[in-house]
Amino acid sequence: AYTDCAPKCSQTCYQVTNSNQSCYERECIAGCACPSRTYLDTSMTDKPQCVPQSQCSCYDSESNTYFKAGEVVARSCGNW
Protein backbone atom coordinates (compact mmCIF):
# COMPACT_ATOMS: atom_id res chain seq x y z
CA ALA A 1 0.00 0.00 0.00
CA TYR A 2 1.19 3.55 -0.71
CA THR A 3 2.19 5.72 2.23
CA ASP A 4 3.98 9.02 2.76
CA CYS A 5 6.39 7.34 5.18
CA ALA A 6 7.38 3.85 4.01
CA PRO A 7 10.56 2.32 5.44
CA LYS A 8 13.55 3.20 3.28
CA CYS A 9 14.51 -0.48 3.45
CA SER A 10 11.42 -2.61 3.18
CA GLN A 11 11.36 -5.98 4.92
CA THR A 12 11.69 -8.71 2.30
CA CYS A 13 11.61 -12.51 2.29
CA TYR A 14 15.06 -12.42 0.69
CA GLN A 15 16.42 -10.64 3.77
CA VAL A 16 14.78 -13.22 6.05
CA THR A 17 16.44 -16.15 4.27
CA ASN A 18 19.85 -14.48 3.80
CA SER A 19 21.22 -13.39 7.15
CA ASN A 20 23.94 -11.29 5.49
CA GLN A 21 21.25 -9.15 3.80
CA SER A 22 19.94 -6.76 6.41
CA CYS A 23 19.08 -3.12 6.49
CA TYR A 24 19.15 -0.84 9.49
CA GLU A 25 17.97 2.41 7.87
CA ARG A 26 15.41 4.18 10.03
CA GLU A 27 14.50 6.88 7.50
CA CYS A 28 11.21 6.80 5.67
CA ILE A 29 10.31 7.79 2.13
CA ALA A 30 7.10 8.13 0.15
CA GLY A 31 6.28 4.84 -1.56
CA CYS A 32 4.79 1.40 -1.18
CA ALA A 33 5.25 -0.86 1.82
CA CYS A 34 3.86 -4.15 3.05
CA PRO A 35 1.49 -4.10 6.01
CA SER A 36 2.89 -4.77 9.48
CA ARG A 37 4.22 -8.31 10.06
CA THR A 38 4.34 -9.13 6.35
CA TYR A 39 7.30 -9.36 4.00
CA LEU A 40 7.71 -8.59 0.31
CA ASP A 41 8.14 -11.87 -1.57
CA THR A 42 9.76 -11.22 -4.95
CA SER A 43 10.23 -14.87 -5.93
CA MET A 44 7.73 -14.33 -8.76
CA THR A 45 9.26 -11.24 -10.34
CA ASP A 46 6.13 -10.50 -12.36
CA LYS A 47 3.92 -10.64 -9.25
CA PRO A 48 5.64 -9.54 -6.02
CA GLN A 49 3.35 -9.82 -3.01
CA CYS A 50 3.23 -9.23 0.73
CA VAL A 51 3.09 -12.45 2.75
CA PRO A 52 3.47 -13.54 6.39
CA GLN A 53 6.98 -14.80 7.21
CA SER A 54 5.70 -18.39 7.34
CA GLN A 55 4.80 -18.14 3.63
CA CYS A 56 8.07 -16.56 2.48
CA SER A 57 9.85 -18.29 -0.36
CA CYS A 58 13.41 -19.34 0.41
CA TYR A 59 16.25 -18.20 -1.86
CA ASP A 60 19.04 -20.73 -2.46
CA SER A 61 22.17 -18.89 -3.58
CA GLU A 62 23.87 -22.14 -4.58
CA SER A 63 21.31 -22.86 -7.31
CA ASN A 64 20.09 -19.24 -7.73
CA THR A 65 16.55 -20.54 -7.23
CA TYR A 66 13.57 -19.69 -5.02
CA PHE A 67 11.74 -22.51 -3.26
CA LYS A 68 8.21 -22.35 -1.86
CA ALA A 69 7.70 -22.39 1.90
CA GLY A 70 7.85 -25.98 3.16
CA GLU A 71 9.53 -27.34 0.04
CA VAL A 72 12.44 -29.73 0.71
CA VAL A 73 15.74 -29.01 -1.02
CA ALA A 74 17.97 -32.04 -1.70
CA ARG A 75 21.71 -31.57 -1.13
CA SER A 76 24.63 -33.97 -1.46
CA CYS A 77 25.20 -33.46 2.28
CA GLY A 78 21.52 -34.04 3.13
CA ASN A 79 18.20 -32.19 3.01
CA TRP A 80 17.38 -28.80 4.54
XYZ file of C-alpha atoms in Angstrom:
80
model
C 0.000 0.000 0.000
C 1.191 3.547 -0.711
C 2.185 5.718 2.233
C 3.979 9.021 2.762
C 6.390 7.337 5.175
C 7.377 3.853 4.012
C 10.561 2.321 5.440
C 13.549 3.204 3.277
C 14.512 -0.477 3.453
C 11.424 -2.613 3.182
C 11.356 -5.985 4.917
C 11.693 -8.713 2.298
C 11.607 -12.514 2.285
C 15.060 -12.418 0.692
C 16.424 -10.642 3.771
C 14.779 -13.216 6.055
C 16.437 -16.152 4.270
C 19.845 -14.481 3.804
C 21.218 -13.386 7.148
C 23.939 -11.292 5.492
C 21.248 -9.149 3.798
C 19.939 -6.765 6.413
C 19.080 -3.116 6.488
C 19.146 -0.842 9.494
C 17.971 2.408 7.868
C 15.409 4.182 10.030
C 14.500 6.878 7.499
C 11.206 6.798 5.671
C 10.305 7.788 2.129
C 7.097 8.127 0.153
C 6.277 4.841 -1.555
C 4.787 1.397 -1.183
C 5.247 -0.861 1.815
C 3.856 -4.153 3.045
C 1.485 -4.098 6.014
C 2.892 -4.768 9.477
C 4.221 -8.308 10.062
C 4.339 -9.126 6.355
C 7.303 -9.360 4.003
C 7.711 -8.588 0.312
C 8.136 -11.874 -1.574
C 9.757 -11.221 -4.947
C 10.232 -14.871 -5.934
C 7.726 -14.335 -8.762
C 9.259 -11.242 -10.340
C 6.134 -10.498 -12.364
C 3.918 -10.642 -9.254
C 5.639 -9.537 -6.016
C 3.350 -9.818 -3.007
C 3.235 -9.233 0.733
C 3.093 -12.451 2.755
C 3.469 -13.539 6.392
C 6.977 -14.799 7.211
C 5.699 -18.392 7.344
C 4.804 -18.141 3.633
C 8.067 -16.561 2.480
C 9.853 -18.292 -0.362
C 13.408 -19.338 0.406
C 16.252 -18.200 -1.862
C 19.035 -20.727 -2.464
C 22.170 -18.887 -3.583
C 23.868 -22.140 -4.585
C 21.312 -22.861 -7.313
C 20.093 -19.240 -7.734
C 16.551 -20.538 -7.227
C 13.573 -19.690 -5.021
C 11.742 -22.512 -3.255
C 8.209 -22.353 -1.864
C 7.697 -22.387 1.898
C 7.852 -25.978 3.158
C 9.534 -27.342 0.039
C 12.442 -29.735 0.709
C 15.744 -29.014 -1.025
C 17.971 -32.038 -1.700
C 21.706 -31.566 -1.127
C 24.626 -33.965 -1.462
C 25.196 -33.456 2.282
C 21.516 -34.041 3.128
C 18.196 -32.189 3.013
C 17.377 -28.798 4.538
